[in-house]
């Protein structure tokens, strides 16, 4: 071990920075966040230093470095752009047995600044000791993504209970078992849901009357397919769950990110061919949660946009099953972005309407007239089978037959395919290009921008206008 990682209590401790430019600023920022008492010496200073001096956060010494400035300092940082000055600082500091850091010159470092992941009071420091800084940075990014933000408040909460637990449970093994139970309990979910008082009460209860571990359901939006469009929270809960209940829309790439030993249950749904009824899915979630499992209900796109997430949590509520909902990137947002179609644009569309092409149970019709406005973009979910009907009804309601349309198949995925045309041949396009599910219909003038704004995957296939225009009426 070339360096020993230690965490230094710097609050109120005198630290000298030599240098007043941007490099010195970066270090000064880190040191201030640790509460250090900063002195900065330089012939000139970046503007932020002047502000800090006015706010009483730093003392500025307008001169060149002299060794006497090291008197009574705990640490020193050489951050000038002159190797000669940095070397002089290093020499003077080591002569006094002081710890010195010379920015970007590891040979002149008695200590180094690691990359940090701050979930205070949890703090993680990473360093490759100058050998592979890019690798260390990538590692930091990975850990940042993996470690939930609620770790900090959770650690603070359990920290405030440490003495109480010690007083109540005398054996070390007993205490360890208690804490294992806490981390598997609803306390974590409550902190995660930002219900700190409830979490505290629950922890109190666990201490007075230990309870059976209870299950919960995470209703998680998995986005339209590209796994990199998952939210950090979705990924964390996919990693935390005992069971993952998913439907057909969830892409194979996304499923590979589920915890390896979690059970996976498919409740695939396709329009017209329900393999598992919604009621059965609701019951499955209830049964699993009541059996004490952490269930990740993984849904394509966003759970609250044509995702029946609302119905599923309505089924959980009467059973007092804890749940949380994680939004996902809905197909409209994902497909539009990856197709280069801004859903609104100051010159073309002031509003956007998301519509389902799937019939209501009671046979009620969508309000076609409300979709006839030229300045409005329409995004039709589940509209593939109904393309001919959508086309007919929109034109009947007064939307111009010349309105540009796009059909986006497998949006955001490697196989993404886009076909563009005009409203009067929408249905023909679906047939001609043998579009398959999942596919989204986007209707409106904004589609014309796609020609210039396309960036992802295959170039769009423009329509072959074979249609007889008499069909327009
Ligand atoms: N909750 C989902 C929508 C479920 S409805 C969401 O927020 O996205 C299912 C419909 O979504 C499909 O019929 C299709 O119209 C659309 N869809 C979902 N993912 C898609 C994708 N990757 N590409 C194109 N359309 C998609």
CSV table of C-alpha atoms and ligand atoms in Angstrom, one decimal:
chain,number,residue,atom,x,y,z
A,1,UNK,CA,0.0,0.0,0.0
A,2,UNK,CA,1.7,3.1,-1.3
A,3,UNK,CA,-0.5,5.5,0.6
A,4,UNK,CA,-2.7,5.1,3.7
A,5,UNK,CA,-6.2,6.4,3.2
A,6,UNK,CA,-7.2,8.5,6.3
A,7,UNK,CA,-10.1,10.9,6.8
A,8,UNK,CA,-8.9,14.1,8.3
A,9,UNK,CA,-11.0,16.4,10.5
A,10,UNK,CA,-10.3,19.8,9.0
A,11,UNK,CA,-13.0,22.0,10.6
A,12,UNK,CA,-11.3,25.2,11.7
A,13,UNK,CA,-7.8,23.8,10.8
A,14,UNK,CA,-5.4,26.2,9.1
A,15,UNK,CA,-4.5,25.3,5.5
A,16,UNK,CA,-2.4,27.3,3.1
A,17,UNK,CA,-2.9,27.3,-0.6
A,18,UNK,CA,-0.2,28.7,-2.8
A,19,UNK,CA,-1.7,30.0,-6.0
A,20,UNK,CA,-4.7,32.1,-6.9
A,21,UNK,CA,-5.9,30.7,-10.3
A,22,UNK,CA,-8.5,28.1,-11.4
A,23,UNK,CA,-6.5,25.1,-10.2
A,24,UNK,CA,-6.1,26.6,-6.7
A,25,UNK,CA,-9.9,27.4,-6.8
A,26,UNK,CA,-10.8,23.8,-7.3
A,27,UNK,CA,-8.8,22.7,-4.3
A,28,UNK,CA,-10.0,25.6,-2.2
A,29,UNK,CA,-13.6,24.6,-2.9
A,30,UNK,CA,-13.0,21.0,-1.7
A,31,UNK,CA,-11.2,22.3,1.4
A,32,UNK,CA,-13.9,24.8,2.2
A,33,UNK,CA,-16.6,22.1,2.0
A,34,UNK,CA,-14.6,20.3,4.7
A,35,UNK,CA,-14.6,23.4,6.9
A,36,UNK,CA,-10.9,24.3,6.6
A,37,UNK,CA,-9.6,27.7,7.6
A,38,UNK,CA,-8.1,28.9,4.4
A,39,UNK,CA,-5.2,31.2,3.7
A,40,UNK,CA,-4.3,31.8,0.1
A,41,UNK,CA,-1.1,33.4,-1.1
A,42,UNK,CA,-0.6,34.7,-4.7
A,43,UNK,CA,0.3,37.8,-6.5
A,44,UNK,CA,-3.2,37.9,-8.0
A,45,UNK,CA,-6.5,36.1,-7.4
A,46,UNK,CA,-9.5,34.8,-9.4
A,47,UNK,CA,-12.7,36.6,-8.7
A,48,UNK,CA,-14.2,33.9,-6.5
A,49,UNK,CA,-11.3,34.2,-4.0
A,50,UNK,CA,-12.1,37.9,-3.6
A,51,UNK,CA,-15.8,37.1,-2.9
A,52,UNK,CA,-14.7,34.4,-0.3
A,53,UNK,CA,-12.5,37.0,1.4
A,54,UNK,CA,-15.5,39.4,1.5
A,55,UNK,CA,-17.6,36.6,3.0
A,56,UNK,CA,-14.9,35.8,5.6
A,57,UNK,CA,-14.3,32.4,4.2
A,58,UNK,CA,-10.7,32.8,3.2
A,59,UNK,CA,-7.8,35.1,4.1
A,60,UNK,CA,-6.0,36.4,1.0
A,61,UNK,CA,-2.3,37.2,1.2
A,62,UNK,CA,-1.2,39.3,-1.8
A,63,UNK,CA,2.4,38.4,-2.2
A,64,UNK,CA,4.8,35.7,-3.4
A,65,UNK,CA,5.4,32.5,-1.4
A,66,UNK,CA,7.9,32.6,1.5
A,67,UNK,CA,8.5,29.7,3.9
A,68,UNK,CA,7.4,31.7,6.9
A,69,UNK,CA,3.8,31.5,5.6
A,70,UNK,CA,3.9,27.8,6.6
A,71,UNK,CA,4.1,28.7,10.3
A,72,UNK,CA,1.2,27.1,12.2
A,73,UNK,CA,-0.4,25.5,9.2
A,74,UNK,CA,-1.6,21.9,9.2
A,75,UNK,CA,-1.5,21.3,5.4
A,76,UNK,CA,-0.2,23.1,2.4
A,77,UNK,CA,-1.2,22.9,-1.3
A,78,UNK,CA,1.1,24.1,-4.0
A,79,UNK,CA,-1.2,25.0,-6.9
A,80,UNK,CA,0.7,27.6,-8.9
A,81,UNK,CA,1.4,27.3,-12.7
A,82,UNK,CA,5.2,27.6,-12.0
A,83,UNK,CA,7.2,24.4,-11.4
A,84,UNK,CA,9.8,26.4,-9.6
A,85,UNK,CA,7.4,27.9,-7.1
A,86,UNK,CA,5.7,24.5,-6.5
A,87,UNK,CA,9.1,22.9,-6.0
A,88,UNK,CA,10.0,25.7,-3.4
A,89,UNK,CA,6.8,25.1,-1.5
A,90,UNK,CA,7.4,21.3,-1.5
A,91,UNK,CA,10.9,21.7,-0.3
A,92,UNK,CA,10.0,24.2,2.5
A,93,UNK,CA,7.1,22.0,3.7
A,94,UNK,CA,9.0,18.7,3.7
A,95,UNK,CA,11.8,20.4,5.6
A,96,UNK,CA,9.3,21.2,8.3
A,97,UNK,CA,7.8,17.7,8.2
A,98,UNK,CA,4.5,19.1,6.9
A,99,UNK,CA,2.1,17.3,4.6
A,100,UNK,CA,2.1,18.9,1.2
A,101,UNK,CA,0.1,18.4,-2.0
A,102,UNK,CA,1.5,19.6,-5.3
A,103,UNK,CA,-1.3,19.7,-7.9
A,104,UNK,CA,-0.7,17.4,-10.9
A,105,UNK,CA,2.8,16.5,-9.6
A,106,UNK,CA,2.6,13.2,-7.7
A,107,UNK,CA,6.3,13.1,-7.0
A,108,UNK,CA,5.9,16.2,-4.9
A,109,UNK,CA,3.0,15.0,-2.8
A,110,UNK,CA,3.0,13.9,0.8
A,111,UNK,CA,-0.7,13.5,0.5
A,112,UNK,CA,-3.2,13.3,-2.4
A,113,UNK,CA,-6.8,14.3,-2.9
A,114,UNK,CA,-8.9,11.2,-3.8
A,115,UNK,CA,-12.0,11.3,-5.9
A,116,UNK,CA,-15.0,11.3,-3.5
A,117,UNK,CA,-18.5,10.1,-3.4
A,118,UNK,CA,-20.3,12.1,-0.8
A,119,UNK,CA,-23.4,10.5,0.9
A,120,UNK,CA,-22.5,12.1,4.2
A,121,UNK,CA,-22.0,10.7,6.7
A,122,UNK,CA,-21.0,8.0,4.3
A,123,UNK,CA,-18.0,9.0,2.3
A,124,UNK,CA,-16.1,7.0,-0.2
A,125,UNK,CA,-12.7,7.9,-1.5
A,126,UNK,CA,-11.1,6.4,-4.6
A,127,UNK,CA,-7.6,6.9,-6.0
A,128,UNK,CA,-5.3,5.2,-8.5
A,129,UNK,CA,-2.5,7.2,-7.0
A,130,UNK,CA,-1.9,9.0,-10.2
A,131,UNK,CA,-1.5,5.8,-12.3
A,132,UNK,CA,-4.9,5.7,-14.0
A,133,UNK,CA,-6.9,8.8,-13.2
A,134,UNK,CA,-9.5,8.2,-16.0
A,135,UNK,CA,-10.1,4.7,-14.7
A,136,UNK,CA,-10.6,6.1,-11.1
A,137,UNK,CA,-13.0,8.7,-12.5
A,138,UNK,CA,-15.0,6.0,-14.3
A,139,UNK,CA,-15.1,3.9,-11.2
A,140,UNK,CA,-16.4,6.9,-9.3
A,141,UNK,CA,-19.1,7.5,-11.8
A,142,UNK,CA,-20.2,3.9,-11.5
A,143,UNK,CA,-20.4,4.1,-7.8
A,144,UNK,CA,-22.2,7.4,-7.9
A,145,UNK,CA,-24.9,5.8,-10.0
A,146,UNK,CA,-25.1,2.7,-7.9
A,147,UNK,CA,-25.3,4.3,-4.5
A,148,UNK,CA,-28.7,5.8,-3.7
A,149,UNK,CA,-28.9,9.4,-2.4
A,150,UNK,CA,-30.9,8.2,0.6
A,151,UNK,CA,-27.8,6.4,2.0
A,152,UNK,CA,-26.8,9.6,3.8
A,153,UNK,CA,-30.1,10.2,5.7
A,154,UNK,CA,-30.3,6.5,6.4
A,155,UNK,CA,-26.8,6.5,8.0
A,156,UNK,CA,-27.7,9.6,10.0
A,157,UNK,CA,-30.9,8.0,11.3
A,158,UNK,CA,-29.3,4.7,12.4
A,159,UNK,CA,-26.4,6.6,13.9
A,160,UNK,CA,-28.9,8.5,16.1
A,161,UNK,CA,-30.1,5.1,17.4
A,162,UNK,CA,-26.8,3.5,18.1
A,163,UNK,CA,-26.6,4.3,21.8
A,164,UNK,CA,-30.2,3.3,22.4
A,165,UNK,CA,-29.7,0.0,20.7
A,166,UNK,CA,-26.5,-0.6,22.7
A,167,UNK,CA,-28.3,0.0,25.9
A,168,UNK,CA,-31.2,-2.3,25.0
A,169,UNK,CA,-29.3,-5.2,23.3
A,170,UNK,CA,-26.2,-6.2,25.3
A,171,UNK,CA,-24.6,-8.8,23.0
A,172,UNK,CA,-22.7,-7.8,19.9
A,173,UNK,CA,-24.2,-10.7,17.9
A,174,UNK,CA,-27.7,-9.6,18.9
A,175,UNK,CA,-27.0,-6.0,17.9
A,176,UNK,CA,-25.7,-7.1,14.5
A,177,UNK,CA,-28.8,-9.2,13.9
A,178,UNK,CA,-31.0,-6.2,14.9
A,179,UNK,CA,-29.3,-3.9,12.4
A,180,UNK,CA,-29.5,-6.6,9.6
A,181,UNK,CA,-33.2,-6.6,10.3
A,182,UNK,CA,-33.4,-2.8,10.1
A,183,UNK,CA,-31.7,-2.7,6.8
A,184,UNK,CA,-34.2,-5.3,5.4
A,185,UNK,CA,-37.2,-3.5,6.9
A,186,UNK,CA,-39.6,-0.8,5.9
A,187,UNK,CA,-37.3,1.7,7.6
A,188,UNK,CA,-35.2,1.8,4.4
A,189,UNK,CA,-38.2,2.3,2.2
A,190,UNK,CA,-39.5,5.1,4.3
A,191,UNK,CA,-36.2,6.9,4.2
A,192,UNK,CA,-36.1,6.3,0.4
A,193,UNK,CA,-39.6,7.8,0.2
A,194,UNK,CA,-38.4,10.8,2.2
A,195,UNK,CA,-40.7,10.0,5.2
A,196,UNK,CA,-38.1,10.5,7.8
A,197,UNK,CA,-40.4,10.8,10.8
A,198,UNK,CA,-42.2,7.6,9.8
A,199,UNK,CA,-38.9,5.9,9.4
A,200,UNK,CA,-37.8,7.0,12.9
A,201,UNK,CA,-41.1,5.7,14.4
A,202,UNK,CA,-40.7,2.4,12.6
A,203,UNK,CA,-37.2,2.0,14.0
A,204,UNK,CA,-38.5,2.8,17.5
A,205,UNK,CA,-41.1,0.1,17.0
A,206,UNK,CA,-38.6,-2.4,15.8
A,207,UNK,CA,-36.6,-1.8,18.9
A,208,UNK,CA,-39.5,-2.2,21.3
A,209,UNK,CA,-41.3,-5.0,19.5
A,210,UNK,CA,-39.5,-6.7,16.7
A,211,UNK,CA,-41.7,-7.4,13.7
A,212,UNK,CA,-42.0,-9.7,10.8
A,213,UNK,CA,-40.3,-8.5,7.7
A,214,UNK,CA,-42.9,-7.2,5.3
A,215,UNK,CA,-43.0,-7.1,1.5
A,216,UNK,CA,-43.4,-4.2,-0.8
A,217,UNK,CA,-43.9,-3.4,-4.5
A,218,UNK,CA,-41.9,-1.0,-6.6
A,219,UNK,CA,-43.8,0.1,-9.7
A,220,UNK,CA,-41.0,1.0,-12.0
A,221,UNK,CA,-40.9,2.6,-15.4
A,222,UNK,CA,-38.3,0.9,-17.6
A,223,UNK,CA,-38.4,3.4,-20.4
A,224,UNK,CA,-38.9,2.6,-24.1
A,225,UNK,CA,-36.0,0.1,-24.6
A,226,UNK,CA,-32.5,1.6,-24.6
A,227,UNK,CA,-31.2,0.4,-21.2
A,228,UNK,CA,-29.2,3.6,-20.7
A,229,UNK,CA,-32.6,5.5,-20.5
A,230,UNK,CA,-33.3,3.8,-17.2
A,231,UNK,CA,-33.3,6.1,-14.2
A,232,UNK,CA,-30.8,5.5,-11.4
A,233,UNK,CA,-33.7,4.7,-9.1
A,234,UNK,CA,-35.1,2.1,-11.5
A,235,UNK,CA,-31.7,0.4,-11.6
A,236,UNK,CA,-31.3,0.5,-7.8
A,237,UNK,CA,-34.7,-1.1,-7.3
A,238,UNK,CA,-34.1,-3.7,-10.0
A,239,UNK,CA,-31.0,-4.7,-8.1
A,240,UNK,CA,-32.8,-4.7,-4.7
A,241,UNK,CA,-35.9,-6.8,-5.6
A,242,UNK,CA,-36.4,-10.5,-4.8
A,243,UNK,CA,-38.9,-10.9,-7.7
A,244,UNK,CA,-39.2,-9.0,-11.0
A,245,UNK,CA,-42.7,-9.0,-12.6
A,246,UNK,CA,-42.3,-7.6,-16.2
A,247,UNK,CA,-44.3,-7.3,-19.3
A,248,UNK,CA,-43.5,-7.7,-23.1
A,249,UNK,CA,-42.6,-4.0,-23.6
A,250,UNK,CA,-39.6,-4.3,-21.3
A,251,UNK,CA,-36.6,-4.8,-23.6
A,252,UNK,CA,-34.2,-7.8,-23.3
A,253,UNK,CA,-31.3,-5.5,-22.6
A,254,UNK,CA,-33.1,-3.9,-19.7
A,255,UNK,CA,-33.9,-7.3,-18.2
A,256,UNK,CA,-30.2,-8.2,-18.2
A,257,UNK,CA,-29.7,-5.5,-15.5
A,258,UNK,CA,-32.0,-7.2,-13.0
A,259,UNK,CA,-30.3,-8.8,-10.0
A,260,UNK,CA,-29.0,-12.1,-11.2
A,261,UNK,CA,-30.6,-14.2,-8.5
A,262,UNK,CA,-34.0,-12.5,-8.6
A,263,UNK,CA,-36.9,-14.5,-9.8
A,264,UNK,CA,-38.3,-13.2,-13.1
A,265,UNK,CA,-42.0,-13.5,-14.0
A,266,UNK,CA,-43.4,-12.4,-17.3
A,267,UNK,CA,-46.9,-11.2,-17.4
A,268,UNK,CA,-46.7,-10.3,-21.1
A,269,UNK,CA,-49.5,-8.3,-22.6
A,270,UNK,CA,-50.1,-7.8,-26.2
A,271,UNK,CA,-53.1,-5.9,-27.6
A,272,UNK,CA,-55.9,-8.4,-28.3
A,273,UNK,CA,-54.1,-11.3,-26.7
A,274,UNK,CA,-53.8,-10.9,-23.0
A,275,UNK,CA,-51.6,-13.8,-21.7
A,276,UNK,CA,-52.3,-12.8,-18.1
A,277,UNK,CA,-55.3,-10.7,-17.2
A,278,UNK,CA,-54.8,-7.5,-15.3
A,279,UNK,CA,-56.6,-8.9,-12.4
A,280,UNK,CA,-54.3,-11.9,-12.3
A,281,UNK,CA,-51.3,-9.5,-12.3
A,282,UNK,CA,-52.8,-7.5,-9.5
A,283,UNK,CA,-53.3,-10.7,-7.5
A,284,UNK,CA,-49.8,-11.9,-8.2
A,285,UNK,CA,-48.3,-8.6,-6.9
A,286,UNK,CA,-50.5,-8.9,-3.7
A,287,UNK,CA,-49.6,-12.5,-3.1
A,288,UNK,CA,-45.9,-11.9,-3.5
A,289,UNK,CA,-45.8,-8.8,-1.3
A,290,UNK,CA,-47.9,-10.5,1.4
A,291,UNK,CA,-45.4,-13.4,1.4
A,292,UNK,CA,-42.7,-10.8,2.4
A,293,UNK,CA,-41.1,-10.3,-1.0
A,294,UNK,CA,-39.7,-7.1,-2.5
A,295,UNK,CA,-41.4,-7.0,-5.9
A,296,UNK,CA,-40.2,-4.9,-8.8
A,297,UNK,CA,-43.1,-4.4,-11.2
A,298,UNK,CA,-41.2,-3.4,-14.3
A,299,UNK,CA,-43.2,-1.7,-17.0
A,300,UNK,CA,-42.3,-0.3,-20.4
A,301,UNK,CA,-42.1,3.5,-20.6
A,302,UNK,CA,-43.8,5.2,-17.7
A,303,UNK,CA,-46.1,3.3,-15.4
A,304,UNK,CA,-48.7,6.1,-15.3
A,305,UNK,CA,-48.9,6.7,-19.0
A,306,UNK,CA,-51.1,4.0,-20.6
A,307,UNK,CA,-49.3,1.7,-18.2
A,308,UNK,CA,-52.1,0.7,-15.7
A,309,UNK,CA,-49.7,1.5,-12.9
A,310,UNK,CA,-52.6,3.3,-11.2
A,311,UNK,CA,-54.8,0.2,-11.3
A,312,UNK,CA,-52.1,-1.9,-9.8
A,313,UNK,CA,-51.5,0.4,-6.8
A,314,UNK,CA,-55.2,0.7,-6.3
A,315,UNK,CA,-55.2,-3.0,-5.8
A,316,UNK,CA,-52.4,-2.9,-3.3
A,317,UNK,CA,-53.9,-0.1,-1.1
A,318,UNK,CA,-56.7,-2.2,0.5
A,319,UNK,CA,-54.0,-4.7,1.6
A,320,UNK,CA,-51.8,-2.1,3.2
A,321,UNK,CA,-49.0,-3.1,1.0
A,322,UNK,CA,-46.2,-0.6,0.8
A,323,UNK,CA,-45.3,0.7,-2.6
A,324,UNK,CA,-43.3,3.3,-4.4
A,325,UNK,CA,-43.6,4.5,-8.0
A,326,UNK,CA,-40.6,5.3,-10.2
A,327,UNK,CA,-41.4,7.3,-13.4
A,328,UNK,CA,-39.8,6.2,-16.7
A,329,UNK,CA,-39.3,7.8,-20.0
A,330,UNK,CA,-42.5,7.4,-21.8
A,331,UNK,CA,-42.5,6.1,-25.4
A,332,UNK,CA,-43.6,9.5,-26.8
A,333,UNK,CA,-40.6,11.3,-25.2
A,334,UNK,CA,-38.1,8.5,-26.0
A,335,UNK,CA,-39.2,7.8,-29.5
A,336,UNK,CA,-39.5,11.5,-30.4
A,337,UNK,CA,-36.0,12.3,-29.1
A,338,UNK,CA,-34.4,9.3,-30.9
A,339,UNK,CA,-36.3,10.1,-34.1
A,340,UNK,CA,-35.4,13.8,-34.2
A,341,UNK,CA,-39.0,15.0,-33.8
A,342,UNK,CA,-39.4,17.7,-31.2
A,343,UNK,CA,-42.9,17.2,-29.9
A,344,UNK,CA,-43.4,20.9,-29.5
A,345,UNK,CA,-41.7,23.7,-31.4
A,346,UNK,CA,-42.4,27.4,-31.3
A,347,UNK,CA,-43.0,27.5,-35.1
A,348,UNK,CA,-45.1,24.3,-35.4
A,349,UNK,CA,-46.8,23.0,-32.3
A,350,UNK,CA,-47.8,24.7,-29.0
A,351,UNK,CA,-49.3,21.5,-27.5
A,352,UNK,CA,-49.1,17.8,-27.6
A,353,UNK,CA,-51.7,15.2,-26.9
A,354,UNK,CA,-51.0,11.6,-26.0
A,355,UNK,CA,-53.8,9.3,-27.2
A,356,UNK,CA,-54.5,5.6,-27.0
A,357,UNK,CA,-55.6,3.8,-30.1
A,358,UNK,CA,-56.9,1.0,-28.0
A,359,UNK,CA,-60.7,0.9,-27.5
A,360,UNK,CA,-62.2,1.7,-24.2
A,361,UNK,CA,-64.1,-1.2,-22.6
A,362,UNK,CA,-67.3,0.8,-22.8
A,363,UNK,CA,-66.7,1.5,-26.5
A,364,UNK,CA,-66.5,5.2,-25.9
A,365,UNK,CA,-64.6,7.2,-28.6
A,366,UNK,CA,-61.7,9.6,-28.1
A,367,UNK,CA,-62.6,13.2,-28.8
A,368,UNK,CA,-61.3,13.4,-32.4
A,369,UNK,CA,-62.4,17.0,-32.8
A,370,UNK,CA,-60.0,18.0,-30.0
A,371,UNK,CA,-57.2,16.6,-32.2
A,372,UNK,CA,-58.0,18.6,-35.3
A,373,UNK,CA,-56.0,21.7,-34.3
A,374,UNK,CA,-53.0,22.2,-36.7
A,375,UNK,CA,-50.8,23.5,-34.0
A,376,UNK,CA,-51.0,20.4,-31.9
A,377,UNK,CA,-48.9,17.2,-32.1
A,378,UNK,CA,-50.6,13.9,-31.6
A,379,UNK,CA,-48.9,10.9,-30.3
A,380,UNK,CA,-50.9,7.7,-30.7
A,381,UNK,CA,-50.0,4.8,-28.4
A,382,UNK,CA,-51.2,1.3,-29.4
A,383,UNK,CA,-52.4,2.8,-32.7
A,384,UNK,CA,-50.9,0.3,-35.1
A,385,UNK,CA,-54.0,-1.9,-35.6
A,386,UNK,CA,-56.2,1.2,-35.7
A,387,UNK,CA,-54.1,3.2,-38.1
A,388,UNK,CA,-56.8,3.2,-40.8
A,389,UNK,CA,-59.5,4.3,-38.3
A,390,UNK,CA,-57.3,7.0,-36.8
A,391,UNK,CA,-56.5,8.4,-40.3
A,392,UNK,CA,-60.2,8.4,-41.2
A,393,UNK,CA,-61.5,9.9,-38.0
A,394,UNK,CA,-58.8,12.7,-37.9
A,395,UNK,CA,-59.5,13.7,-41.5
A,396,UNK,CA,-63.2,13.6,-40.8
A,397,UNK,CA,-62.7,15.8,-37.7
A,398,UNK,CA,-61.0,18.4,-39.9
A,399,UNK,CA,-57.3,17.6,-39.6
A,400,UNK,CA,-55.6,18.2,-42.9
A,401,UNK,CA,-54.9,15.1,-44.9
A,402,UNK,CA,-51.5,16.6,-45.8
A,403,UNK,CA,-50.4,16.6,-42.1
A,404,UNK,CA,-46.9,14.9,-41.9
A,405,UNK,CA,-46.9,11.6,-40.0
A,406,UNK,CA,-44.2,9.3,-38.6
A,407,UNK,CA,-44.4,5.7,-37.5
A,408,UNK,CA,-41.7,4.8,-35.1
A,409,UNK,CA,-41.1,1.1,-34.6
A,410,UNK,CA,-38.9,-0.1,-31.8
A,411,UNK,CA,-38.1,3.4,-30.8
A,412,UNK,CA,-34.7,4.0,-29.0
A,413,UNK,CA,-33.7,0.4,-29.7
A,414,UNK,CA,-31.0,-0.7,-32.1
A,415,UNK,CA,-33.7,-2.0,-34.4
A,416,UNK,CA,-35.5,1.4,-34.5
A,417,UNK,CA,-37.2,2.0,-37.8
A,418,UNK,CA,-39.0,5.2,-38.8
A,419,UNK,CA,-41.3,5.6,-41.7
A,420,UNK,CA,-42.7,9.1,-42.6
A,421,UNK,CA,-45.5,10.2,-44.9
A,422,UNK,CA,-48.8,12.1,-44.8
A,423,UNK,CA,-51.9,11.5,-42.9
A,424,UNK,CA,-53.9,10.4,-46.0
A,425,UNK,CA,-51.6,7.4,-46.4
A,426,UNK,CA,-50.9,6.5,-42.8
A,427,UNK,CA,-52.6,3.1,-43.0
A,428,UNK,CA,-51.0,2.3,-46.3
A,429,UNK,CA,-47.6,3.0,-44.7
A,430,UNK,CA,-48.2,0.5,-41.9
A,431,UNK,CA,-49.1,-2.2,-44.4
A,432,UNK,CA,-46.5,-1.4,-47.0
A,433,UNK,CA,-43.6,-1.4,-44.5
A,434,UNK,CA,-45.0,-4.2,-42.4
A,435,UNK,CA,-44.6,-2.3,-39.2
A,436,UNK,CA,-44.8,-4.4,-36.1
A,437,UNK,CA,-45.3,-3.7,-32.5
A,438,UNK,CA,-44.2,-1.8,-30.5
A,439,UNK,CA,-44.8,1.2,-32.7
A,440,UNK,CA,-45.9,4.8,-32.1
A,441,UNK,CA,-47.7,7.2,-34.5
A,442,UNK,CA,-46.7,10.8,-34.4
A,443,UNK,CA,-48.9,13.2,-36.3
A,444,UNK,CA,-48.3,16.9,-36.8
A,445,UNK,CA,-46.2,19.5,-38.6
A,446,UNK,CA,-43.2,18.8,-36.3
A,447,UNK,CA,-42.6,15.6,-38.1
A,448,UNK,CA,-41.3,17.6,-41.1
A,449,UNK,CA,-38.3,18.6,-38.9
A,450,UNK,CA,-37.2,15.0,-38.7
A,451,UNK,CA,-35.5,15.2,-42.1
A,452,UNK,CA,-32.9,17.6,-40.7
A,453,UNK,CA,-32.8,16.5,-37.1
A,454,UNK,CA,-32.5,12.8,-37.6
A,455,UNK,CA,-29.4,11.4,-35.7
A,456,UNK,CA,-30.0,7.9,-34.3
A,457,UNK,CA,-29.9,4.7,-36.3
A,458,UNK,CA,-31.2,4.1,-39.8
A,459,UNK,CA,-32.3,7.0,-42.0
A,460,UNK,CA,-36.1,7.3,-42.1
A,461,UNK,CA,-37.8,5.6,-44.9
A,462,UNK,CA,-39.9,8.2,-46.7
A,463,UNK,CA,-43.2,7.2,-48.0
A,464,UNK,CA,-43.8,6.1,-51.6
A,465,UNK,CA,-46.8,8.2,-52.4
A,466,UNK,CA,-48.7,5.6,-54.4
A,467,UNK,CA,-52.0,6.6,-52.8
A,468,UNK,CA,-54.7,8.0,-54.9
A,469,UNK,CA,-55.4,11.4,-53.6
A,470,UNK,CA,-59.1,11.0,-54.0
A,471,UNK,CA,-59.0,8.9,-50.8
A,472,UNK,CA,-58.2,12.1,-49.0
A,473,UNK,CA,-61.7,13.2,-48.6
B,1,LIG,N1,-46.4,2.9,-20.4
B,1,LIG,C1,-45.9,2.9,-21.7
B,1,LIG,C2,-46.9,2.7,-22.8
B,1,LIG,C3,-47.6,1.4,-22.8
B,1,LIG,S1,-48.8,1.2,-24.0
B,1,LIG,C4,-45.1,4.2,-21.9
B,1,LIG,O1,-45.2,5.1,-21.1
B,1,LIG,O2,-44.4,4.3,-23.0
B,1,LIG,C5,-47.9,0.3,-25.3
B,1,LIG,C6,-47.6,1.2,-26.5
B,1,LIG,O3,-46.5,2.1,-26.2
B,1,LIG,C7,-47.2,0.4,-27.7
B,1,LIG,O4,-48.3,-0.1,-28.3
B,1,LIG,C8,-46.5,1.5,-28.5
B,1,LIG,O5,-47.5,2.3,-29.1
B,1,LIG,C9,-45.9,2.3,-27.4
B,1,LIG,N2,-44.4,2.0,-27.2
B,1,LIG,C10,-43.8,1.6,-26.1
B,1,LIG,N3,-42.5,1.4,-26.3
B,1,LIG,C11,-42.3,1.7,-27.6
B,1,LIG,C12,-41.1,1.7,-28.4
B,1,LIG,N4,-39.9,1.4,-27.9
B,1,LIG,N5,-41.2,2.1,-29.7
B,1,LIG,C13,-42.4,2.5,-30.2
B,1,LIG,N6,-43.5,2.5,-29.5
B,1,LIG,C14,-43.5,2.1,-28.2
